[in-house]
mmCIF file of C-alpha atoms and ligand atoms in Angstrom:
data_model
loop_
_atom_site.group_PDB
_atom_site.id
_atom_site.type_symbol
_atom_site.label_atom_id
_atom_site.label_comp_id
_atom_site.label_asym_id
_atom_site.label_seq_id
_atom_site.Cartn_x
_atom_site.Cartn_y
_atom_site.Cartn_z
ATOM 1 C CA UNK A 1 -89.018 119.919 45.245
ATOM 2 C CA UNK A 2 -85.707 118.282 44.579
ATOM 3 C CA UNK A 3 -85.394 115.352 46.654
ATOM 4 C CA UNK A 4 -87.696 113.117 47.996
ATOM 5 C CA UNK A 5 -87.348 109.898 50.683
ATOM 6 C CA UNK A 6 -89.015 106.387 50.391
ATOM 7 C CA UNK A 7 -89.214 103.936 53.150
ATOM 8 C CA UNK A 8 -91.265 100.545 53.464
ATOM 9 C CA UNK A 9 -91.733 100.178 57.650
ATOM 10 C CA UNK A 10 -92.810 97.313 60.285
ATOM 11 C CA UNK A 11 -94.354 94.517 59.117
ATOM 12 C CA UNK A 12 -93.873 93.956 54.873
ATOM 13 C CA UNK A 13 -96.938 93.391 52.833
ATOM 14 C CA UNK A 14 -97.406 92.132 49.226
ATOM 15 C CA UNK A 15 -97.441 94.733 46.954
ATOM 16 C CA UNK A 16 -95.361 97.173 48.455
ATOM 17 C CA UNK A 17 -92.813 96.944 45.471
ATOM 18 C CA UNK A 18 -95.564 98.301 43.657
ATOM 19 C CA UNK A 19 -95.811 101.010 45.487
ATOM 20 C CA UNK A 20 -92.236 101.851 45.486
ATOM 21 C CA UNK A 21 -92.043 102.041 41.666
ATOM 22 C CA UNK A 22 -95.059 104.025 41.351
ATOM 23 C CA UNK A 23 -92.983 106.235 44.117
ATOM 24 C CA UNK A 24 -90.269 106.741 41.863
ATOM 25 C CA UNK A 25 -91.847 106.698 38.421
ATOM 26 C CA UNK A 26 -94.376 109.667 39.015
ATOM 27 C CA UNK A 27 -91.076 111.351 40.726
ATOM 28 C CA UNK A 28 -88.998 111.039 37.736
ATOM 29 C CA UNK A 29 -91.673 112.237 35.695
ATOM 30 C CA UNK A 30 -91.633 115.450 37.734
ATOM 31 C CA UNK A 31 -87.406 115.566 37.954
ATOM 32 C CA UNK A 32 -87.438 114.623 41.596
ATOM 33 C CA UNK A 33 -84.663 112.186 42.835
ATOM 34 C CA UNK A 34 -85.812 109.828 45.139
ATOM 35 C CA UNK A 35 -83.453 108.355 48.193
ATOM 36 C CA UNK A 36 -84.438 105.122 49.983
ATOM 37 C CA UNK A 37 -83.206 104.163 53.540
ATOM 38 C CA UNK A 38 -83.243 100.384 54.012
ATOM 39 C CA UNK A 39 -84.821 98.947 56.778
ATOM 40 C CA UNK A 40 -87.176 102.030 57.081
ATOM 41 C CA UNK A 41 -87.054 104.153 59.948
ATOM 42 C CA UNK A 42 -83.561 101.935 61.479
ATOM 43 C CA UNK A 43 -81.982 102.703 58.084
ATOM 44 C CA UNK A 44 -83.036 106.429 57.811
ATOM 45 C CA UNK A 45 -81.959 106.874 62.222
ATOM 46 C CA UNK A 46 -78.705 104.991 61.303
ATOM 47 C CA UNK A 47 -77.951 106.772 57.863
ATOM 48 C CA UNK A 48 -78.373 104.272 55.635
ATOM 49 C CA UNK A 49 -79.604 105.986 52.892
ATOM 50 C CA UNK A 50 -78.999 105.596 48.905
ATOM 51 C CA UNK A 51 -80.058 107.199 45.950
ATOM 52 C CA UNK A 52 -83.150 104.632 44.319
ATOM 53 C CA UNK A 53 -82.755 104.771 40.063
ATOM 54 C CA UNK A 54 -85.317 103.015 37.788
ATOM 55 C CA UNK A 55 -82.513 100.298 37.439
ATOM 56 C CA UNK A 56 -83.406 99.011 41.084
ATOM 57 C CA UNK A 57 -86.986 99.019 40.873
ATOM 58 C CA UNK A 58 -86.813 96.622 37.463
ATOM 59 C CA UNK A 59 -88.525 93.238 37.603
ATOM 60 C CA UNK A 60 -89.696 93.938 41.256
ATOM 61 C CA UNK A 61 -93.265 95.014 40.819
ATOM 62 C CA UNK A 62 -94.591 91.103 41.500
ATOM 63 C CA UNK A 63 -92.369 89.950 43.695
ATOM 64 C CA UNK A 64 -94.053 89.948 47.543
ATOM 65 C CA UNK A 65 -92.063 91.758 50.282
ATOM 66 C CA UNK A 66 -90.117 94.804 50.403
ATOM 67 C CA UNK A 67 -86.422 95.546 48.039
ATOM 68 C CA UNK A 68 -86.377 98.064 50.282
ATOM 69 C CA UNK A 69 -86.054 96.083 53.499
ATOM 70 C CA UNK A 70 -87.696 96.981 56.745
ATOM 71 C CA UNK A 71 -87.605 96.553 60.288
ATOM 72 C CA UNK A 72 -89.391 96.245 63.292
ATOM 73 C CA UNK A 73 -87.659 99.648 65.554
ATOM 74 C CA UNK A 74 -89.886 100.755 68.300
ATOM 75 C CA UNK A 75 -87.029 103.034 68.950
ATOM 76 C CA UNK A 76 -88.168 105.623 66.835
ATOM 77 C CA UNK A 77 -90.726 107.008 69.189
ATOM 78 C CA UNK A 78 -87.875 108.269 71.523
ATOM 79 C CA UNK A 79 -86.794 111.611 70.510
ATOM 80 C CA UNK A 80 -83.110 111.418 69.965
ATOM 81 C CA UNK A 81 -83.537 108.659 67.442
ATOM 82 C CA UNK A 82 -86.124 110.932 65.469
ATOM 83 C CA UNK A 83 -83.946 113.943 65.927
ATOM 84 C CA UNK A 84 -80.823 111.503 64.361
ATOM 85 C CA UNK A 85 -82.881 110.632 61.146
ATOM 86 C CA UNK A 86 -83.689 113.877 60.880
ATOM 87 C CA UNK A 87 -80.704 114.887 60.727
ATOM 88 C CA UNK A 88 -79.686 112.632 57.777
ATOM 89 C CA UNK A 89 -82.530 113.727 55.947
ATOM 90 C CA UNK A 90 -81.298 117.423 56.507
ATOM 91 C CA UNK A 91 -78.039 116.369 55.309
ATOM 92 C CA UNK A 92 -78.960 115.062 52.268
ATOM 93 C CA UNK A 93 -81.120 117.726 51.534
ATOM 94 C CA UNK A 94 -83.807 115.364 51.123
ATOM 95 C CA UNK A 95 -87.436 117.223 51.528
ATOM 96 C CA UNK A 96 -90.075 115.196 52.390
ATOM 97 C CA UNK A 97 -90.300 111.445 53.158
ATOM 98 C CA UNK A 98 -93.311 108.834 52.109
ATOM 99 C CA UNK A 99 -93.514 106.425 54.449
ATOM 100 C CA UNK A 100 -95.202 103.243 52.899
ATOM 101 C CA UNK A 101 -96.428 100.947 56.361
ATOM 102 C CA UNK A 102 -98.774 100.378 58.564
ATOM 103 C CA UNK A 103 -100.569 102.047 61.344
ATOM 104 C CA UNK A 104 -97.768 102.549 63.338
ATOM 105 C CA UNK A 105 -95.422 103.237 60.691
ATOM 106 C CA UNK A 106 -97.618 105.844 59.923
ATOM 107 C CA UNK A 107 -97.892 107.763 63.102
ATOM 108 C CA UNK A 108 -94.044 107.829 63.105
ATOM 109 C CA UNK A 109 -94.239 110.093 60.186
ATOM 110 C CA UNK A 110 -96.681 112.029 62.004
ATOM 111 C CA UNK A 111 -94.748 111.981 64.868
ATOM 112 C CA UNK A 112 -92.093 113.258 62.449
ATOM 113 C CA UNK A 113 -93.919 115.756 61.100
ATOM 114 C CA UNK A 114 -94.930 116.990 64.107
ATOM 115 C CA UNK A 115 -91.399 117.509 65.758
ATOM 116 C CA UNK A 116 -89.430 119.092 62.507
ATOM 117 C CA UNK A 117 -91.963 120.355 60.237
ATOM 118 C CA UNK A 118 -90.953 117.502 57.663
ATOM 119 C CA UNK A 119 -93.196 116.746 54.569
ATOM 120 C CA UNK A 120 -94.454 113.282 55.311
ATOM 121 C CA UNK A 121 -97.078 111.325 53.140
ATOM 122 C CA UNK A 122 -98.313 107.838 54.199
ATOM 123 C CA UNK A 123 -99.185 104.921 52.260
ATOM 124 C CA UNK A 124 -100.963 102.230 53.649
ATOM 125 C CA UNK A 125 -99.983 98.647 53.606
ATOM 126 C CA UNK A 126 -100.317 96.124 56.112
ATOM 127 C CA UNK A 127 -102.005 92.846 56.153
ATOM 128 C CA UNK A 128 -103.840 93.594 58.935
ATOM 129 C CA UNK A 129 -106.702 96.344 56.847
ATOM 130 C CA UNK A 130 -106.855 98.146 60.435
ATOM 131 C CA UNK A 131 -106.600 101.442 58.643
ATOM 132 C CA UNK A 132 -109.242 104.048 58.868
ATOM 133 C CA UNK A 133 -109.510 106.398 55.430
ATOM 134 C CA UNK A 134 -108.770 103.638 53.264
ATOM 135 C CA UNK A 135 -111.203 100.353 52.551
ATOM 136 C CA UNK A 136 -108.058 98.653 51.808
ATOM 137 C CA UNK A 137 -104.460 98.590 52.625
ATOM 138 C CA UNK A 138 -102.042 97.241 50.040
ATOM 139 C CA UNK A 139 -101.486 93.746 50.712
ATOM 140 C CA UNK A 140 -104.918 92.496 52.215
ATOM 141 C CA UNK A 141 -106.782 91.280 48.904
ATOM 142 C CA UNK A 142 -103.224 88.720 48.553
ATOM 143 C CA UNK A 143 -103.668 87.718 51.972
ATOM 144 C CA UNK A 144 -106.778 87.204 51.484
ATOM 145 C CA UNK A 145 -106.417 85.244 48.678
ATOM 146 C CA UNK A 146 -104.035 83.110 50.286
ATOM 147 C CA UNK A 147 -105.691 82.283 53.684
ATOM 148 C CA UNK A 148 -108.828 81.165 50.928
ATOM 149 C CA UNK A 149 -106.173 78.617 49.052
ATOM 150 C CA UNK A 150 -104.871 77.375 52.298
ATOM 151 C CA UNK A 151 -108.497 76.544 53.711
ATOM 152 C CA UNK A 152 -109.837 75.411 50.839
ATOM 153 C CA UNK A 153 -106.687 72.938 51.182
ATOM 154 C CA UNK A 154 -107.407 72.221 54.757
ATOM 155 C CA UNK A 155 -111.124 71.546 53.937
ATOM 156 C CA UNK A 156 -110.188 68.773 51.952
ATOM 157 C CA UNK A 157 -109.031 66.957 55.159
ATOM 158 C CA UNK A 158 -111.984 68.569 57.611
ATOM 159 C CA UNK A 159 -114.000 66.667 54.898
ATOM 160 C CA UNK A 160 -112.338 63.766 54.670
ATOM 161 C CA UNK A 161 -112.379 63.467 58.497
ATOM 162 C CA UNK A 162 -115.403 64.650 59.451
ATOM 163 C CA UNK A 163 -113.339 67.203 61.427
ATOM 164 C CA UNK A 164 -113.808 70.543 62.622
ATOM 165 C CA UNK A 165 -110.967 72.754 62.099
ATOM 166 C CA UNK A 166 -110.160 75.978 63.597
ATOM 167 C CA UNK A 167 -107.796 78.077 61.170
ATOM 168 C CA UNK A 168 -106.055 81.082 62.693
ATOM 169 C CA UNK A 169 -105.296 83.993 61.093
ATOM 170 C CA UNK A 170 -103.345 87.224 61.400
ATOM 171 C CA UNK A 171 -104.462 90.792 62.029
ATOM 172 C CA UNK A 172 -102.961 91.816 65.643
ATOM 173 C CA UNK A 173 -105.921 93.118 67.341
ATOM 174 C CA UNK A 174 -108.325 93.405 64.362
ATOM 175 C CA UNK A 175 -110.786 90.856 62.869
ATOM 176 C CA UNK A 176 -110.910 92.310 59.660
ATOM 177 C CA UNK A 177 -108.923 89.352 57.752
ATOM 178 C CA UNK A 178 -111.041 86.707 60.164
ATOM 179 C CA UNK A 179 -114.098 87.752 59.219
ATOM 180 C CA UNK A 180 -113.579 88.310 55.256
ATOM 181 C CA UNK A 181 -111.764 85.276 54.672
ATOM 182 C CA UNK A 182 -114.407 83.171 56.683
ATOM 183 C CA UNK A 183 -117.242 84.525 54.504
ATOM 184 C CA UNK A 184 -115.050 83.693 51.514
ATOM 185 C CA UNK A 185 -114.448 80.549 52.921
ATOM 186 C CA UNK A 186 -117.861 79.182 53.944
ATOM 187 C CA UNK A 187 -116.687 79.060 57.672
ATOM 188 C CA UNK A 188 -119.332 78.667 60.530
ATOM 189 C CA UNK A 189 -118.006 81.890 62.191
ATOM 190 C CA UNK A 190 -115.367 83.972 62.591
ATOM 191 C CA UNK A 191 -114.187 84.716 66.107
ATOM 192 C CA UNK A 192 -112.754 88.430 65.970
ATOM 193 C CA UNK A 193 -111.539 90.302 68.758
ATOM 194 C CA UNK A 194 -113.895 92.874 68.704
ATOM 195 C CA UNK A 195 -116.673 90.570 69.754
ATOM 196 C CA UNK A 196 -114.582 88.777 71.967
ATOM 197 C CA UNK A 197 -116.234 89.958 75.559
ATOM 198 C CA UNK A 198 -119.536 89.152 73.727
ATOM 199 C CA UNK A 199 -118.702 85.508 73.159
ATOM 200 C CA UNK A 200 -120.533 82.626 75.129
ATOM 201 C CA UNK A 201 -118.876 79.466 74.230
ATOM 202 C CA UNK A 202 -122.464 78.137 74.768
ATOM 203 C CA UNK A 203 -123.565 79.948 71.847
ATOM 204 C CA UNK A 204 -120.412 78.919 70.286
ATOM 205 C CA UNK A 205 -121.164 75.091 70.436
ATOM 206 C CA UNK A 206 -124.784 75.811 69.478
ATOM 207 C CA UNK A 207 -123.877 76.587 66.527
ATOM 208 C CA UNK A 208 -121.653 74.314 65.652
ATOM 209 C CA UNK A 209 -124.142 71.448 67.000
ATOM 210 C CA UNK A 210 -126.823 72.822 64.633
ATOM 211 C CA UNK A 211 -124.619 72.878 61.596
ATOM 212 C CA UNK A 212 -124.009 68.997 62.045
ATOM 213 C CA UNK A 213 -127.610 68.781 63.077
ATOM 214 C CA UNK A 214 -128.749 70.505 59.385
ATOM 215 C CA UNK A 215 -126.871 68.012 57.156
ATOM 216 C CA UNK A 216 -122.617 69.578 57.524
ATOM 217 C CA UNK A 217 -120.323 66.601 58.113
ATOM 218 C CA UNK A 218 -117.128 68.803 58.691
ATOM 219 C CA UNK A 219 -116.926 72.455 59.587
ATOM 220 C CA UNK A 220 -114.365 75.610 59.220
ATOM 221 C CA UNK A 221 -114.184 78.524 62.314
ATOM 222 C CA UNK A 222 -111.935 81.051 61.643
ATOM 223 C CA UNK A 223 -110.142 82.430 64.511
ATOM 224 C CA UNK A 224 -108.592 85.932 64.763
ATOM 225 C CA UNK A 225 -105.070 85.889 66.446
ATOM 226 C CA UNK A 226 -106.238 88.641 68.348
ATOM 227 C CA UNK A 227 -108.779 86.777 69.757
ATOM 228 C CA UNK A 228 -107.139 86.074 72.857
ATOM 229 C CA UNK A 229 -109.979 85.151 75.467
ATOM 230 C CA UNK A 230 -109.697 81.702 75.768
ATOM 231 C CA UNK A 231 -106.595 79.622 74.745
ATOM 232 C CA UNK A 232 -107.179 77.259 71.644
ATOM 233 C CA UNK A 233 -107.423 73.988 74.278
ATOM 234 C CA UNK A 234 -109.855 76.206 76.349
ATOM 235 C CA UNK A 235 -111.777 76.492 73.397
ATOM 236 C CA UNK A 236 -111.309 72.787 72.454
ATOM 237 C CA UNK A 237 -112.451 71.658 75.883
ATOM 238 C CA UNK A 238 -115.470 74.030 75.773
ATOM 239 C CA UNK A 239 -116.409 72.706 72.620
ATOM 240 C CA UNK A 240 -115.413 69.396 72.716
ATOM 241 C CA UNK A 241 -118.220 69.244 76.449
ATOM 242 C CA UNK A 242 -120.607 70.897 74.571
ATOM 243 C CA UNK A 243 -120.643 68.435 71.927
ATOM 244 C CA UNK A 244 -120.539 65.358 73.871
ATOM 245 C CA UNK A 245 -123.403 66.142 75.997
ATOM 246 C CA UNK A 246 -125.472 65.945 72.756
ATOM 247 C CA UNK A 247 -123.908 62.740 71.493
ATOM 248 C CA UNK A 248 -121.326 64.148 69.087
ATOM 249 C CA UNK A 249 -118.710 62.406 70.767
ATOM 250 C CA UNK A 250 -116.592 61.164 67.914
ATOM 251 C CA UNK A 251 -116.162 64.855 66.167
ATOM 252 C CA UNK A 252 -112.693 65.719 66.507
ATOM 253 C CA UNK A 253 -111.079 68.646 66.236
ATOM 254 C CA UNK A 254 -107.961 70.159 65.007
ATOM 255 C CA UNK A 255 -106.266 73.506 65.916
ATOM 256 C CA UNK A 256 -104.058 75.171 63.114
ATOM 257 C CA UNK A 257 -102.188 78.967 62.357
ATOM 258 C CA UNK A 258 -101.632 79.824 58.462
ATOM 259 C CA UNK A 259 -98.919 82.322 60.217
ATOM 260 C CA UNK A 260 -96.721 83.610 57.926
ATOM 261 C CA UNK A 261 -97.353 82.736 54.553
ATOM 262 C CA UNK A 262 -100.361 84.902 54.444
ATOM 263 C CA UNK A 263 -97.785 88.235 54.624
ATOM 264 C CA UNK A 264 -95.753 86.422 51.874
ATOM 265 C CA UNK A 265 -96.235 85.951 47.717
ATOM 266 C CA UNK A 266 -96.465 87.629 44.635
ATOM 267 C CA UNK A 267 -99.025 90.289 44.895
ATOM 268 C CA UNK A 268 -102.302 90.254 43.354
ATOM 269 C CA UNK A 269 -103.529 92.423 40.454
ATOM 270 C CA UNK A 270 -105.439 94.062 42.946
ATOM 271 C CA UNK A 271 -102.708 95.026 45.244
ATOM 272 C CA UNK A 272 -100.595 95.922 42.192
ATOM 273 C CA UNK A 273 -103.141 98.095 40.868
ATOM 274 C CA UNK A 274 -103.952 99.276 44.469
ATOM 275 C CA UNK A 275 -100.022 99.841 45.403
ATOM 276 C CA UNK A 276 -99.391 101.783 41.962
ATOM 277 C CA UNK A 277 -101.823 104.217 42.208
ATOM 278 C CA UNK A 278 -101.309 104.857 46.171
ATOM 279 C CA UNK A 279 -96.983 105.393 44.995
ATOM 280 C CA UNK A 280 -98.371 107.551 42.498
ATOM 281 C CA UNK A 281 -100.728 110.425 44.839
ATOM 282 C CA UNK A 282 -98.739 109.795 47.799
ATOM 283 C CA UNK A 283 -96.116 112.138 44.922
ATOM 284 C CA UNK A 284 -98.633 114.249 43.736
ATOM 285 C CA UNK A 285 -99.800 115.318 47.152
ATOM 286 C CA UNK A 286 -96.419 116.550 48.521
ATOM 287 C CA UNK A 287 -96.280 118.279 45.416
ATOM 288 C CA UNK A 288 -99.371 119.657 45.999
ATOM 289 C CA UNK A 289 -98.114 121.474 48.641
ATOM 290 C CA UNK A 290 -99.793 118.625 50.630
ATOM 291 C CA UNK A 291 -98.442 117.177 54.517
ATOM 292 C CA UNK A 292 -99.552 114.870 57.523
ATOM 293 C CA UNK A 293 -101.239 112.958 55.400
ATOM 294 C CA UNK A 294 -102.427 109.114 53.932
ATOM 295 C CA UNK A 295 -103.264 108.327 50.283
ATOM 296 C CA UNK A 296 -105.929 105.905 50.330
ATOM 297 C CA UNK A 297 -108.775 104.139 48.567
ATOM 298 C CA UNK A 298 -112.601 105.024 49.547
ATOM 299 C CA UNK A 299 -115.382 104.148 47.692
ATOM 300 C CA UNK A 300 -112.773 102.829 44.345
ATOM 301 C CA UNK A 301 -111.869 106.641 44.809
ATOM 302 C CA UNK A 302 -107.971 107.293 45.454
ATOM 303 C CA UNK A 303 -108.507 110.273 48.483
ATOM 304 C CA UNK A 304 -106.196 111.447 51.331
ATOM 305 C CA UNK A 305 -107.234 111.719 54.737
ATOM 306 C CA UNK A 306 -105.209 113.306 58.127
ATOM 307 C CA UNK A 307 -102.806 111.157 59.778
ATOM 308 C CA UNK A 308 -104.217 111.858 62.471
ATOM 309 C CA UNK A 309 -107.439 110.204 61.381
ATOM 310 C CA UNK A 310 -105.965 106.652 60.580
ATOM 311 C CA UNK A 311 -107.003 105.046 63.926
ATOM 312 C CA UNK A 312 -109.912 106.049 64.401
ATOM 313 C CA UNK A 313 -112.991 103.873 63.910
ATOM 314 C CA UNK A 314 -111.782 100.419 62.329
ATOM 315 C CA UNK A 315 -113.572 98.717 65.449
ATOM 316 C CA UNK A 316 -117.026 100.280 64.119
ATOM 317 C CA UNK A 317 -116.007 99.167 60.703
ATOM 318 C CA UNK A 318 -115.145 94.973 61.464
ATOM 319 C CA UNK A 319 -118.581 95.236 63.615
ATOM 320 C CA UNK A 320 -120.328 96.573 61.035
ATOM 321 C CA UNK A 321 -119.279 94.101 58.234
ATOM 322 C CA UNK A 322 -120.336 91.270 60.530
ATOM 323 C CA UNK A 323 -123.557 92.146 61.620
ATOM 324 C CA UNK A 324 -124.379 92.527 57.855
ATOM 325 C CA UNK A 325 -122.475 89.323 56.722
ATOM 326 C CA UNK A 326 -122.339 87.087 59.757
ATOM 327 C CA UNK A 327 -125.993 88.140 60.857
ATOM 328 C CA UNK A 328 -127.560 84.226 59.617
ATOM 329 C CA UNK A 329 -124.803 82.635 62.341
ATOM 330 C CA UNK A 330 -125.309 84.950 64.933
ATOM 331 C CA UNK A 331 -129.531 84.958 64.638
ATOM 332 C CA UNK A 332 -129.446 81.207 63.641
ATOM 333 C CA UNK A 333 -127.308 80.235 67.278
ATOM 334 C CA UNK A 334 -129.593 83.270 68.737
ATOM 335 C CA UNK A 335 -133.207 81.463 67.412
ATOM 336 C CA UNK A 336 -131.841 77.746 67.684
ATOM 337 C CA UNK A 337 -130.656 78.216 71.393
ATOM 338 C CA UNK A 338 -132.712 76.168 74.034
ATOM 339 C CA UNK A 339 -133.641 78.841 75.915
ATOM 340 C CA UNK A 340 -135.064 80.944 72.849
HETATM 341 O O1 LIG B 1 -99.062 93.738 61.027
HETATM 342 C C1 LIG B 1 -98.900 92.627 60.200
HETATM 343 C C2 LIG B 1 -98.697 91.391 61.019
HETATM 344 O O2 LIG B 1 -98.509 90.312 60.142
HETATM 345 C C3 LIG B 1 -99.790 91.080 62.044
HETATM 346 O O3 LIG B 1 -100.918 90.488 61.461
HETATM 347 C C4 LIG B 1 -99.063 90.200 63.007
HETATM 348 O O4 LIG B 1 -99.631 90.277 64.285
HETATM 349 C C5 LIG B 1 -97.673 90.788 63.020
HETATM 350 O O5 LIG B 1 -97.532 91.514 61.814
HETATM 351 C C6 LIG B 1 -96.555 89.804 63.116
HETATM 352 O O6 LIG B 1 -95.376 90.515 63.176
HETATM 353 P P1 LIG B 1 -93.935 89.888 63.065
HETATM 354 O O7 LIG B 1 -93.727 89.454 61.641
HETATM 355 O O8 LIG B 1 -93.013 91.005 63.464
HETATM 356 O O9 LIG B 1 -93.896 88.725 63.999
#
C-alpha cells in the first residue's frame, strides 16, 4: 500500500487532531503517503484533496476541532456524488480511505465500500457516544468534562437562588451524554430520549418535591436534546402545577442549553490517548489486509468491529447504564409516590 486517504466528517469532536497524527505517523512509519480532503466527504466529491506531511500535523494534537475541516453533506448518499469522489481517489491512486466521524460518517464509508470495493476503515468520534463496538468515541470524555465545569458553574446560582435548573445537553437522539454527566453532576435525573414514552411528569415532580422535602434547597435535571416530548415551558408548567399544589410556590425555575461549547476545547488526555491509538489501528488494519471496518475501544482493549455493526444496540446500552446508575431516582419517585 502506497497511498492512503484521511478525512474528519459531520459534526467535529475534540481530539480528532489526535487522531489525524496518529493517522499519519504509523503511515510514515510504514512508507505510506497519506492525502487529506478538506471538508471530508464535500472535499474528497469536489476534489479537494492534498498531500498531509508531518509539517501540518505539528502543534495540532491539543487543539479541539478538526485542521482538516469538515462538513455537514448529506449529498453523499446519492450515487453520482459517491461515484465523483471515487473517482478522485482513483485518480490519485490513493487506496483506501479512513474516515474519522461519526455514525453517519461512518456508514458513508460503508456505503463506499460497498459500491467500489474501496478499503475503508472508520474511526469513531462524535460527541454524541451513540456508537456500538466502541465504549467511547473520541471526544465524549472532553465533553463530558465540560458540560461538568459548566454545571458546576450554574450550580453556584441554582444555590444561590434556591432554583431548579434544567441544563440541556447534546447527543441527537441519544442520552448517553445526559445521563453520564448528570451522575457526574449530582443531578436529580436525567431525562434521555430513550425513556421518553416512559415519562409521567407526575413522577417527574415527585421527585423533585421529595428532594426539597429531604433537606435539597436547589436542584440540577439534565435534559437530553433529544428529549423532545414535551417543550421546555410544557415541562415548566407541568412542574411548576405540581409544585404549587404542595406549597412550593416560590421555587423558580430556569431553562438553559450548554449548546456548543461542549463540541469545542482542547482535548482531554483521555481523548488524546483515545484518538492516538484509534489513528494508529485504524493503519494497521488496512494493512492487515483489513476492510468495512471501525477501530474502537472495548473493555480498555483497542478491537475492530463491522461497519455494519455500529448502530446496532446503543439504545440497550443508555438503558442499561441508567437502570444501574439512576435506579435510587427512579425507585425513590417509584416508593415515595402517593399511590405506592
Ligand atoms: O453529532 C454531534 C452533535 O453535536 C449533536 O450532539 C448535535 O445534535 C449536532 O451535532 C449538532 O450539529 P450541528 O453542529 O451541525 O448543528
Amino acid at each position: 500500500m502506497k497511498k492512503i486517504m484521511v478525512i474528519t466528517s459531520g459534526g467535529d469532536a475534540p481530539g480528532m487532531n489526535a487522531a489525524i497524527r496518529g493517522v499519519l505517523r504509523e503511515a510514515s512509519f510504514n512508507d505510506i503517503q497519506v492525502y487529506a480532503a478538506y471538508e471530508g466527504y464535500k472535499g474528497l466529491a469536489e476534489g479537494n484533496i492534498l498531500p498531509l506531511r508531518n509539517h501540518d500535523i505539528a502543534g495540532t494534537l491539543q487543539l479541539g476541532g478538526t485542521i482538516l475541516g469538515t462538513a455537514r453533506y448529506p449529498q453523499f448518499q446519492e450515487k453520482p456524488y459517491m461515484t465523483k469522489a471515487y473517482r478522485n481517489l482513483q485518480e490519485s491512486e490513493i487506496e483506501a480511505l479512513i474516515v474519522i466521524g461519526g455514525n453517519g460518517s461512518l456508514s458513508g464509508a460503508h456505503d463506499l465500500h460497498t459500491a467500489f470495493g474501496l478499503p475503508v476503515v472508520g474511526v469513531p468520534a462524535s460527541i454524541d457516544n451513540d456508537l456500538s463496538g466502541t465504549d467511547m468515541a473520541i471526544g465524549v470524555d472532553t465533553a463530558l468534562n465540560t458540560i461538568v465545569y459548566n454545571v458546576d458553574k450554574i450550580r453556584d446560582t441554582a444555590a444561590s437562588h434556591g432554583r431548579i435548573f434544567v441544563i440541556e445537553v447534546m447527543g441527537r437522539d441519544c442520552g448517553y451524554l445526559a445521563l453520564n454527566s448528570a451522575i457526574s453532576c449530582g443531578a436529580i435525573t436525567a431525562l434521555i430520549p430513550e425513556l421518553q414514552d416512559e415519562f409521567s411528569p407526575d413522577a417527574f415532580g415527585n421527585l423533585v418535591h421529595k428532594a426539597f422535602q429531604r433537606s435539597k434547597k436547589h436542584a440540577i435535571v439534565i435534559k437530553a436534546e433529544g428529549f423532545n416530548r414535551h417543550s421546555d415551558a410544557a415541562l415548566k408548567d407541568m412542574l411548576t402545577a405540581y409544585l404549587q399544589e404542595r406549597g412550593m410556590e416560590r421555587v423558580s425555575m430556569r431553562f438553559t442549553n450548554l449548546g456548543h461549547i461542549q463540541r469545542g476545547g482542547a482535548p482531554t488526555s483521555f481523548d488524546r490517548l483515545l484518538a492516538s491509538k484509534l489513528g494508529i489501528h485504524a493503519v494497521r488494519n488496512l494493512l492487515a489486509g483489513k476492510s468495512d471496518i471501525m477501530v474502537g475501544l472495548v473493555k480498555n482493549t483497542i478491537t475492530s468491529c463491522p461497519l455494519t455493526e455500529i448502530g446496532k444496540g446503543k439504545r440497550d446500552r443508555v438503558l442499561a447504564l441508567y437502570e444501574e446508575y439512576m435506579h435510587h431516582e427512579i425507585m425513590m419517585s417509584k416508593k415515595l409516590t402517593p399511590s405506592s
